[in-house]
Coordinates of C-alpha atoms and ligand atoms in Angstrom, one line a residue:
M2 CA 171.6 22.3 98.6
A3 CA 170.8 25.5 100.8
F4 CA 174.0 28.5 100.6
R5 CA 175.0 31.0 103.1
R6 CA 177.3 33.4 102.5
A7 CA 181.3 32.3 102.8
G8 CA 181.6 34.8 106.3
R9 CA 179.8 38.0 107.4
G10 CA 179.2 40.6 104.6
A11 CA 181.0 38.3 101.6
H12 CA 179.5 37.4 99.0
A13 CA 181.0 34.4 97.8
L14 CA 178.1 31.0 99.0
R15 CA 179.1 28.1 99.7
P16 CA 176.8 24.8 100.2
V17 CA 175.7 24.7 103.5
S18 CA 176.4 20.8 105.2
P19 CA 173.3 19.2 105.4
F20 CA 173.4 18.6 108.8
Q21 CA 171.7 21.5 109.6
T22 CA 168.7 20.6 107.6
L23 CA 164.9 20.6 109.6
T24 CA 165.2 16.5 109.8
R25 CA 168.1 16.7 112.2
I26 CA 166.7 19.3 114.7
P27 CA 164.1 18.7 117.4
S28 CA 160.5 20.2 116.0
M29 CA 160.6 22.5 119.1
Q30 CA 163.5 24.1 119.5
I31 CA 164.1 27.0 118.2
T32 CA 167.9 27.6 116.7
G33 CA 167.5 31.2 114.5
D34 CA 168.1 30.3 111.4
M35 CA 165.9 31.1 108.6
L36 CA 163.8 28.2 107.1
I37 CA 164.4 28.4 103.2
G38 CA 162.7 25.1 101.6
A39 CA 163.7 22.6 103.4
Q40 CA 167.0 24.0 104.6
A41 CA 167.2 25.3 108.0
V42 CA 169.6 27.8 106.6
R43 CA 171.9 30.3 109.1
G44 CA 172.4 34.5 107.7
T45 CA 175.4 35.6 108.2
E46 CA 174.7 39.0 107.5
A47 CA 173.6 41.0 111.4
T48 CA 172.0 39.9 114.1
L49 CA 169.1 39.7 115.3
Q50 CA 167.7 39.3 119.0
A51 CA 164.1 39.1 120.0
I52 CA 163.1 40.9 123.3
N53 CA 160.9 40.4 126.3
P54 CA 158.8 43.9 126.1
A55 CA 158.6 43.7 129.9
T56 CA 161.6 43.6 130.7
G57 CA 163.6 45.1 127.1
Q58 CA 165.8 41.5 128.0
A59 CA 167.0 39.7 125.0
I60 CA 165.6 36.7 124.6
G61 CA 168.0 33.9 123.1
P62 CA 169.1 32.6 120.6
D63 CA 170.5 34.8 118.5
F64 CA 168.4 35.0 115.2
H65 CA 170.9 35.2 111.9
G66 CA 169.6 37.6 109.9
G67 CA 170.0 36.9 106.2
G68 CA 170.5 39.0 102.5
E69 CA 170.0 38.8 98.8
A70 CA 171.4 35.7 98.5
E71 CA 168.7 34.0 101.4
V72 CA 166.3 36.3 98.7
E73 CA 167.8 35.0 96.1
R74 CA 167.3 31.3 97.3
A75 CA 163.8 31.1 98.3
C76 CA 162.5 33.0 95.8
A77 CA 164.2 30.7 93.4
L78 CA 162.8 28.0 95.0
A79 CA 159.2 29.6 95.3
E80 CA 159.4 30.0 91.7
A81 CA 160.7 27.0 91.2
A82 CA 158.0 25.2 93.3
F83 CA 154.7 27.2 91.9
D84 CA 153.7 25.3 88.5
T85 CA 153.6 22.1 90.6
Y86 CA 152.1 23.9 93.5
R87 CA 149.3 25.4 91.5
N88 CA 148.3 22.2 89.7
T89 CA 148.3 20.3 93.2
T90 CA 144.1 19.4 93.8
P91 CA 142.0 21.9 95.8
E92 CA 141.6 18.6 98.0
Q93 CA 145.3 18.0 97.9
R94 CA 145.8 21.3 99.0
A95 CA 142.7 21.6 101.4
A96 CA 144.5 19.1 103.4
F97 CA 147.8 20.8 103.2
L98 CA 146.2 23.8 105.2
E99 CA 144.2 21.3 108.0
A100 CA 148.2 19.3 108.9
I101 CA 150.0 23.1 109.0
A102 CA 147.1 23.6 111.1
A103 CA 147.4 20.9 113.2
G104 CA 150.8 21.9 113.6
I105 CA 150.8 24.5 114.9
E106 CA 148.0 23.5 117.7
A107 CA 150.2 20.4 118.5
L108 CA 153.2 23.2 118.8
G109 CA 150.9 23.6 121.9
D110 CA 152.8 25.7 124.9
T111 CA 155.9 25.8 124.1
L112 CA 154.3 28.4 120.8
I113 CA 151.8 30.4 123.2
E114 CA 155.0 30.7 126.1
R115 CA 157.2 32.0 123.5
A116 CA 154.6 34.7 121.7
H117 CA 154.0 35.5 125.2
L118 CA 157.5 36.1 126.3
E119 CA 158.0 37.8 122.8
S120 CA 154.6 39.8 123.0
A121 CA 153.5 40.4 125.9
L122 CA 149.6 39.5 125.6
P123 CA 148.0 37.9 127.7
I124 CA 148.5 33.7 127.0
A125 CA 145.1 33.4 127.2
R126 CA 144.8 36.6 124.8
L127 CA 147.4 34.1 122.9
Q128 CA 145.7 31.1 122.5
G129 CA 142.0 32.4 121.4
E130 CA 145.2 33.3 118.2
R131 CA 145.4 30.8 118.1
G132 CA 142.6 29.1 117.5
R133 CA 142.0 31.9 115.3
T134 CA 144.5 30.7 113.1
A135 CA 144.1 27.3 113.0
G136 CA 140.5 28.2 112.0
Q137 CA 141.6 30.3 109.3
L138 CA 143.9 27.9 107.3
R139 CA 140.5 26.0 108.4
L140 CA 137.9 27.9 106.6
F141 CA 140.5 27.5 103.4
A142 CA 140.0 24.0 103.3
T143 CA 135.9 24.3 103.9
V144 CA 136.5 27.0 100.7
L145 CA 138.7 25.4 98.0
R146 CA 136.3 22.4 98.5
E147 CA 133.2 23.9 97.8
G148 CA 135.3 25.3 95.0
R149 CA 134.1 29.0 94.3
W150 CA 136.5 30.2 94.3
Q151 CA 137.4 28.8 91.3
Q152 CA 134.4 30.6 89.7
A153 CA 134.7 27.9 86.6
T154 CA 132.1 30.2 84.0
F155 CA 131.2 28.4 80.5
E156 CA 129.4 30.0 77.7
P157 CA 129.3 27.8 75.3
A158 CA 130.0 28.1 71.6
L159 CA 126.9 29.4 69.4
P160 CA 128.2 29.3 66.1
E161 CA 124.1 30.6 64.9
R162 CA 124.9 33.8 65.9
N163 CA 126.1 36.1 63.7
P164 CA 129.0 36.8 63.9
P165 CA 129.1 33.7 65.8
R166 CA 130.0 33.5 69.9
P167 CA 133.3 31.3 70.2
D168 CA 133.8 28.5 72.7
L169 CA 134.4 30.8 76.3
R170 CA 135.3 28.9 79.2
M171 CA 137.0 31.2 82.4
Q172 CA 139.0 30.3 86.0
R173 CA 140.6 31.7 88.1
I174 CA 144.8 30.9 88.9
A175 CA 147.0 31.7 91.3
I176 CA 149.1 34.5 90.9
G177 CA 152.8 33.5 91.5
P178 CA 154.9 33.4 94.4
V179 CA 153.5 35.5 97.4
A180 CA 155.9 37.7 100.2
V181 CA 153.8 38.3 102.9
F182 CA 155.6 40.4 106.3
G183 CA 153.6 39.2 109.2
A184 CA 152.4 42.2 112.0
S185 CA 153.3 43.0 114.9
N186 CA 150.1 42.6 116.6
F187 CA 149.3 39.4 115.9
P188 CA 151.6 36.9 116.5
L189 CA 150.3 34.5 115.2
A190 CA 146.7 35.2 113.5
F191 CA 148.6 37.9 111.6
S192 CA 152.1 36.1 111.0
V193 CA 153.9 33.5 109.5
A194 CA 150.5 31.3 108.6
G195 CA 148.4 34.2 109.0
G196 CA 145.8 35.4 106.5
D197 CA 147.7 36.1 104.5
T198 CA 150.0 32.8 104.3
A199 CA 147.0 30.6 104.5
A200 CA 144.7 32.7 101.5
A201 CA 147.9 32.3 99.1
L202 CA 148.7 28.7 100.0
A203 CA 144.6 28.2 99.1
A204 CA 145.1 30.3 96.3
G205 CA 148.2 27.8 94.9
C206 CA 150.2 30.8 95.9
P207 CA 153.8 29.4 97.3
V208 CA 154.8 31.9 99.9
V209 CA 158.2 33.4 101.2
V210 CA 157.4 35.1 104.4
K211 CA 159.6 37.9 106.1
A212 CA 159.2 37.4 109.3
H213 CA 158.2 39.8 111.3
P214 CA 161.8 41.2 114.1
A215 CA 159.0 41.4 117.5
H216 CA 158.3 38.3 117.7
L217 CA 161.3 36.1 115.8
G218 CA 160.5 32.6 117.7
T219 CA 156.9 32.4 117.6
S220 CA 158.0 33.0 113.7
E221 CA 160.5 30.0 113.3
L222 CA 157.9 27.4 115.5
V223 CA 155.7 28.5 113.3
G224 CA 157.9 28.3 110.2
R225 CA 158.9 25.2 111.6
A226 CA 155.6 23.4 111.2
I227 CA 154.7 24.5 107.8
Q228 CA 157.8 23.4 106.3
Q229 CA 156.8 19.9 108.0
A230 CA 153.8 20.4 106.9
V231 CA 155.1 20.8 103.4
R232 CA 157.5 17.5 103.8
D233 CA 154.7 15.0 104.8
A234 CA 152.7 16.2 102.6
G235 CA 155.4 15.7 99.5
L236 CA 155.1 19.3 97.9
P237 CA 157.9 20.5 96.3
E238 CA 160.3 22.6 99.3
G239 CA 159.6 26.3 97.9
V240 CA 155.7 26.4 98.5
F241 CA 157.1 28.1 101.5
S242 CA 160.1 29.8 102.7
L243 CA 160.8 32.1 106.2
L244 CA 163.3 35.2 106.1
V245 CA 165.0 36.9 108.2
G246 CA 167.3 40.2 108.4
A247 CA 167.8 43.4 110.3
G248 CA 166.6 46.5 108.4
N249 CA 164.3 46.8 105.6
A250 CA 166.9 45.7 103.0
I251 CA 165.5 41.9 103.3
G252 CA 161.9 42.9 103.0
T253 CA 163.1 45.2 99.7
A254 CA 164.7 42.8 98.6
L255 CA 162.2 40.4 98.7
V256 CA 159.4 42.5 97.6
S257 CA 161.7 43.7 94.6
H258 CA 162.8 39.7 93.8
P259 CA 161.3 38.8 90.3
A260 CA 159.6 36.1 91.0
I261 CA 157.2 37.4 93.9
Q262 CA 154.2 38.4 92.1
A263 CA 151.9 39.9 95.3
V264 CA 152.1 41.4 98.5
G265 CA 150.1 41.2 101.6
F266 CA 151.5 43.6 104.0
T267 CA 150.3 44.5 107.2
G268 CA 151.8 48.0 109.6
S269 CA 153.0 51.2 109.8
R270 CA 152.3 53.5 106.8
A271 CA 155.0 54.3 106.4
G272 CA 156.1 51.1 106.0
G273 CA 152.9 49.9 103.8
M274 CA 154.0 53.2 101.4
A275 CA 158.1 52.3 101.1
L276 CA 156.6 48.3 99.7
M277 CA 154.4 49.6 97.5
R278 CA 157.1 52.7 96.0
A279 CA 159.2 49.2 95.8
A280 CA 156.4 47.4 93.7
N281 CA 156.0 50.0 91.8
A282 CA 159.8 50.4 90.5
R283 CA 160.1 46.7 89.8
P284 CA 160.6 46.6 85.6
Q285 CA 157.1 44.2 86.6
P286 CA 155.2 46.2 88.8
I287 CA 153.1 43.9 91.0
P288 CA 150.4 44.2 93.3
V289 CA 151.1 45.1 97.2
Y290 CA 148.0 44.7 99.4
A291 CA 149.0 46.8 102.5
E292 CA 146.9 47.2 105.9
M293 CA 148.4 49.9 106.9
S294 CA 146.6 53.1 109.6
S295 CA 142.8 53.3 111.0
I296 CA 141.3 55.6 112.7
N297 CA 137.2 53.5 113.3
P298 CA 135.3 56.7 113.9
V299 CA 132.3 55.6 116.4
F300 CA 129.6 57.7 114.9
L301 CA 126.7 58.6 118.8
L302 CA 124.0 59.4 117.0
P303 CA 121.0 61.4 119.4
A304 CA 118.5 58.4 120.6
A305 CA 121.3 56.4 121.3
L306 CA 123.5 58.4 123.3
D307 CA 120.3 59.9 125.1
A308 CA 118.9 56.7 126.1
R309 CA 122.5 54.7 126.9
G310 CA 125.0 57.6 127.1
A311 CA 126.5 56.1 130.1
E312 CA 126.9 52.3 129.4
I313 CA 128.0 53.3 126.0
G314 CA 130.3 55.4 127.6
R315 CA 131.9 52.5 129.6
Q316 CA 132.0 49.6 126.3
L317 CA 134.4 51.9 124.9
V318 CA 136.8 52.1 127.1
D319 CA 136.8 48.5 127.4
S320 CA 137.0 48.9 123.9
L321 CA 140.0 51.2 123.3
V322 CA 141.4 49.1 126.2
L323 CA 141.5 46.1 124.5
G324 CA 145.2 44.6 123.9
V325 CA 146.7 47.9 125.0
G326 CA 145.0 49.1 121.8
Q327 CA 146.8 47.7 120.0
F328 CA 144.4 46.8 117.0
C329 CA 143.6 47.9 113.9
T330 CA 140.2 48.3 114.6
N331 CA 141.0 50.4 117.7
P332 CA 138.0 53.1 118.0
G333 CA 140.1 56.4 117.6
L334 CA 137.7 58.7 117.1
V335 CA 134.0 59.2 118.7
I336 CA 132.1 61.7 117.1
G337 CA 128.7 63.0 118.6
I338 CA 126.8 65.5 118.9
E339 CA 126.9 68.5 122.5
G340 CA 124.2 68.6 125.2
P341 CA 124.0 66.6 128.4
A342 CA 123.2 63.0 126.9
L343 CA 126.9 63.7 125.5
D344 CA 127.7 64.9 128.9
K345 CA 126.6 61.5 130.7
F346 CA 128.5 59.6 127.8
R347 CA 131.8 61.1 128.7
A348 CA 131.7 61.3 132.3
A349 CA 130.9 57.9 132.5
A350 CA 133.8 57.1 130.0
L351 CA 136.1 58.7 132.1
G352 CA 135.3 57.1 135.3
A353 CA 135.5 54.1 133.4
L354 CA 139.4 55.8 132.2
Q355 CA 140.6 56.3 135.2
G356 CA 140.3 52.8 136.6
K357 CA 142.1 51.2 134.1
P358 CA 145.9 50.0 134.0
A359 CA 149.0 51.0 131.6
A360 CA 149.8 47.3 130.1
T361 CA 152.7 46.9 128.1
M362 CA 153.0 47.2 124.5
L363 CA 154.2 44.4 121.7
T364 CA 157.8 47.0 121.4
P365 CA 159.8 49.1 122.5
G366 CA 159.8 50.6 119.0
I367 CA 155.7 50.6 119.5
H368 CA 155.6 51.8 123.5
A369 CA 157.9 55.1 121.2
A370 CA 155.7 55.7 119.3
Y371 CA 152.5 55.5 121.2
E372 CA 154.7 58.3 123.3
Q373 CA 155.3 60.4 119.9
G374 CA 151.8 60.4 119.3
V375 CA 150.1 61.2 122.3
A376 CA 152.8 64.3 122.5
Q377 CA 151.8 65.3 119.1
L378 CA 148.2 65.3 120.3
S379 CA 148.9 67.3 123.1
S380 CA 150.9 69.5 121.0
L381 CA 147.5 70.8 119.3
A382 CA 146.1 74.2 119.9
G383 CA 142.1 73.2 119.9
L384 CA 142.6 69.6 121.1
R385 CA 142.7 69.0 124.8
R386 CA 143.3 66.0 127.3
I387 CA 140.3 66.2 129.3
G388 CA 140.7 62.4 130.7
H389 CA 143.5 58.8 131.8
G390 CA 144.2 55.7 132.9
A391 CA 146.4 54.7 135.6
D392 CA 150.5 55.5 135.1
P393 CA 152.8 53.8 134.1
V394 CA 154.3 51.0 136.9
G395 CA 156.9 49.3 134.1
A396 CA 158.8 48.5 131.1
N397 CA 156.8 50.0 127.9
Q398 CA 153.7 51.0 129.3
A399 CA 150.9 53.3 127.4
R400 CA 148.7 55.2 129.1
P401 CA 145.0 55.1 127.7
E402 CA 143.9 58.3 127.4
I403 CA 141.4 60.6 126.1
F404 CA 141.6 63.9 124.3
E405 CA 138.8 66.0 123.3
T406 CA 137.7 68.7 120.3
S407 CA 135.3 70.4 118.8
A408 CA 134.0 69.4 115.2
A409 CA 134.9 73.2 114.0
Q410 CA 138.9 72.2 114.8
F411 CA 138.8 69.2 113.8
L412 CA 137.8 69.8 110.8
A413 CA 140.5 72.6 111.0
D414 CA 143.7 70.5 111.1
H415 CA 144.3 67.4 109.5
R416 CA 146.2 65.6 112.0
M417 CA 143.9 65.0 114.4
Q418 CA 143.2 62.0 111.9
A419 CA 146.4 60.7 112.7
E420 CA 147.0 57.2 113.9
V421 CA 148.2 56.8 117.3
F422 CA 148.7 52.7 117.7
G423 CA 147.1 52.4 121.2
P424 CA 145.2 53.3 124.8
S425 CA 144.2 56.4 122.7
T426 CA 141.6 58.3 121.3
V427 CA 139.5 61.9 119.9
L428 CA 135.3 62.6 121.5
V429 CA 135.1 64.9 118.4
V430 CA 131.6 67.2 119.7
C431 CA 130.1 68.3 116.9
R432 CA 126.9 71.2 117.1
D433 CA 124.4 69.2 114.9
M434 CA 123.8 66.3 112.4
E435 CA 124.5 68.5 110.0
E436 CA 128.5 69.0 111.4
M437 CA 128.5 65.2 112.0
L438 CA 128.1 64.9 108.5
T439 CA 130.4 67.1 107.4
V440 CA 133.3 65.3 110.0
A441 CA 131.9 62.0 108.2
R442 CA 132.8 63.9 105.2
Q443 CA 136.4 65.1 105.6
L444 CA 137.2 61.3 106.8
E445 CA 140.1 59.3 105.7
G446 CA 139.5 55.7 104.1
Q447 CA 138.5 53.3 107.2
L448 CA 138.2 49.8 108.4
T449 CA 135.6 50.3 109.9
A450 CA 132.1 53.0 111.3
T451 CA 129.8 51.9 114.0
M452 CA 127.3 54.0 114.8
Q453 CA 125.6 53.6 118.3
L454 CA 121.5 53.9 116.6
D455 CA 118.7 53.1 118.0
D456 CA 115.2 53.2 117.0
A457 CA 114.0 56.8 116.9
D458 CA 117.8 57.5 114.6
H459 CA 117.3 55.5 111.5
A460 CA 116.3 58.9 109.7
A461 CA 120.0 60.4 111.0
A462 CA 121.5 57.4 110.5
Q463 CA 120.0 57.0 106.1
R464 CA 121.7 59.9 106.0
L465 CA 124.8 58.5 107.7
L466 CA 125.3 55.2 106.1
P467 CA 126.1 56.7 102.5
V468 CA 128.8 58.7 103.8
L469 CA 130.5 55.5 105.7
E470 CA 129.8 53.3 103.2
R471 CA 132.5 54.9 101.0
K472 CA 134.7 55.5 104.2
A473 CA 134.5 52.1 105.5
G474 CA 135.3 48.6 104.6
R475 CA 132.5 48.0 107.3
V476 CA 129.8 49.9 108.9
L477 CA 128.8 48.2 112.1
C478 CA 125.5 49.4 114.4
N479 CA 125.9 49.1 118.3
G480 CA 128.4 47.5 118.5
Y481 CA 132.4 48.5 119.1
P482 CA 134.9 47.4 116.4
T483 CA 138.0 45.3 118.0
G484 CA 136.8 42.2 116.9
V485 CA 137.0 40.8 113.1
E486 CA 134.8 37.6 113.2
V487 CA 137.0 35.0 110.5
A488 CA 134.1 34.6 108.4
Y489 CA 132.8 34.0 104.3
A490 CA 131.0 37.9 104.5
M491 CA 134.6 39.7 106.4
V492 CA 135.4 42.4 105.2
H493 CA 138.8 43.9 107.0
G494 CA 139.8 46.5 104.5
G495 CA 139.8 49.7 103.3
P496 CA 139.9 52.8 101.4
F497 CA 143.3 54.1 101.6
P498 CA 144.8 55.1 103.7
A499 CA 143.1 51.5 105.5
T500 CA 144.7 49.8 102.4
S501 CA 146.1 50.1 99.6
D502 CA 144.0 48.4 97.3
V503 CA 140.4 48.6 98.2
R504 CA 139.2 46.0 96.4
S505 CA 140.0 43.1 99.2
T506 CA 139.6 42.0 102.5
S507 CA 142.6 40.3 104.2
V508 CA 140.1 38.8 106.7
G509 CA 137.6 35.5 105.6
A510 CA 137.0 33.2 102.6
T511 CA 137.2 36.0 100.6
A512 CA 140.9 37.3 101.3
I513 CA 141.6 34.4 98.5
D514 CA 140.6 36.5 95.8
R515 CA 143.3 39.2 95.4
F516 CA 146.0 35.6 95.4
L517 CA 144.1 34.7 92.2
R518 CA 143.7 36.4 88.3
P519 CA 141.5 35.1 85.8
V520 CA 141.8 32.9 83.5
C521 CA 139.8 32.9 79.6
Y522 CA 140.5 30.3 77.3
Q523 CA 139.0 29.8 73.8
N524 CA 138.2 26.9 71.8
L525 CA 140.5 25.0 73.5
P526 CA 139.7 21.5 72.9
Q527 CA 138.7 19.2 75.9
A528 CA 142.0 17.5 76.7
L529 CA 143.6 20.5 76.5
L530 CA 140.9 22.4 79.4
P531 CA 142.0 22.6 82.7
A532 CA 140.6 19.6 85.1
A533 CA 137.5 22.4 86.4
L534 CA 136.7 23.4 83.2
R535 CA 136.2 20.4 81.2
K536 CA 132.5 18.9 80.2
Ligands
NAP222 P1 156.3 48.2 110.4 O1 157.7 49.4 110.6 O2 155.5 48.9 109.2 O3 156.7 46.6 110.2 C1 155.9 45.4 109.8 C2 157.0 44.9 109.0 O4 157.1 45.7 107.1 C3 158.1 44.4 109.4 O5 158.7 42.7 108.9 C4 159.4 45.8 109.1 O6 160.8 45.2 108.3 C5 159.0 45.8 107.5 N1 159.1 46.9 107.3 C6 158.9 48.0 108.1 N2 159.2 48.9 106.6 C7 159.9 48.7 106.4 C8 160.2 49.5 104.6 N3 160.7 50.8 104.6 N4 160.9 48.2 103.8 C9 160.9 47.1 104.1 N5 160.2 47.1 104.9 C10 159.8 47.5 105.7 O7 155.0 47.9 111.3 P2 154.7 47.4 113.2 O8 156.5 46.7 113.7 O9 154.2 46.3 112.9 O10 154.3 48.6 113.8 C11 155.1 50.2 113.5 C12 153.1 50.9 113.8 O11 152.4 50.0 113.1 C13 152.7 50.2 114.7 O12 152.9 51.6 115.8 C14 151.5 51.2 114.0 O13 151.0 52.4 113.6 C15 151.8 50.0 112.6 N6 150.8 49.5 112.9 C16 149.1 49.6 112.5 C17 148.3 48.0 112.0 C18 147.5 47.7 111.3 O14 146.9 47.3 111.2 N7 146.5 48.7 110.8 C19 149.2 46.5 112.4 C20 150.1 46.8 113.3 C21 150.9 48.0 113.7 P3 162.1 45.7 109.4 O15 161.5 46.4 111.1 O16 162.6 44.3 109.8 O17 162.1 46.2 108.3

């Protein structure tokens, strides 16, 4: 039985009519309800609207936000589901993840069209993102079947040893119900059924998602596909819930709920830090895996710059404007050494930038933040705008921008390192390799660091690499940081402020690690040992 508030702002609860359950709603229909366990629940707190950023117009229907009562209901169901769900076999969970992938694909054009309306992201990009989302779910199915994720470890008893060693066996188990905050910039691959949800479900953790307000309809469609997969698999209904709410209150209540044992988040530094504070303020603090801000430095080493500076300049601009710069791996900082080769790079980059159109950003809020960030950079002494793309012609459009400064001025003003989410980058001009190393050492933590290098740059790269290893989760050569492969060896993480926990990744097979914890079983009789530890 689901519950809802008796009236707006009232706190009395009354049962929801059974006719509100999903089974009576056509699968493609967006109703504006939350999905709590098996139910579609109409919130009675503030109403939210999805906005088309290309027009500024609202897109129906209204979404009915929930509050503490709905958080309580979703978390209680998640807690009730946890022991049953974590004890499903890896094969059962693998099949469940595959069913979610198939369910998302079965949403067809309805999903893509809604995501396009809500995000202004191109159709082709969204189709690719859907493929990536399904691929991630299927990757975790493979991970589960391979079995290494569990790290079953055996150390037999050594009774003859002095002192004797007990029989020790270890495996990793699910951490508990997980709260997931989807990202605005990947409405499919980092959202309701995105990487954090896939990893948590694979680990055996029920998931409560807080829908991102930028793509509410997309969230509901995907949420319904997951809800259907839960039902079809015969799993406890609390394995998945989707909450909607206006403002920060519902997210804070979710992170504060005692049933929640970990948090996955992608978004702003301020939002991630606020959720970390909420998690730490609980009687039982819990881990928050927040991916926040990164400017992804690209280092232009001398021989590469000399050989192909113009080509690098053009390619860098393509990477800068990809997706209107709305990637966490967007190259927001470029570092080179002064001279004719850098001049060629600069001229080619500025030439390429001139032809780049302004394009619509994900939300009016993100557009306003971009404008503010660009204005802030423009106001800094020692930093000057050296070029820009075409002016905006429509609502919420961002104009690409390139700024330039000297290494000395960059080192003197920490504000030049602030992430400006969108197609803006800063070129830092160094006198020599020593100054480039000094800039690298002063950088904050990053998701990525890139070196453009040729063979003759290896000696310089060998000096730079140890610095970059300490700064970034992924070090690239001769590529551009946008584009993150979903793979076993991928790390999409990094030192603060790129993320709140440097030890993990939000993309790739090892993302499951963040939702597992090790348990040691000492001298347990065979009959009591978990299946993976019997032999
Ligand atoms: P956001 O404002 O941090 O919001 C992300 C999610 O967290 C939303 O669901 C939001 O819901 C919730 N939230 C934010 N602050 C909260 C708080 N204090 N307490 C509880 N919940 C909170 O991020 P965004 O809307 O996606 O984008 C805004 C900015 O984030 C961008 O301009 C960019 O700078 C950055 N961003 C970074 C990345 C990255 O990968 N590094 C990706 C996307 C965005 P409510 O708003 O409903 O509370």
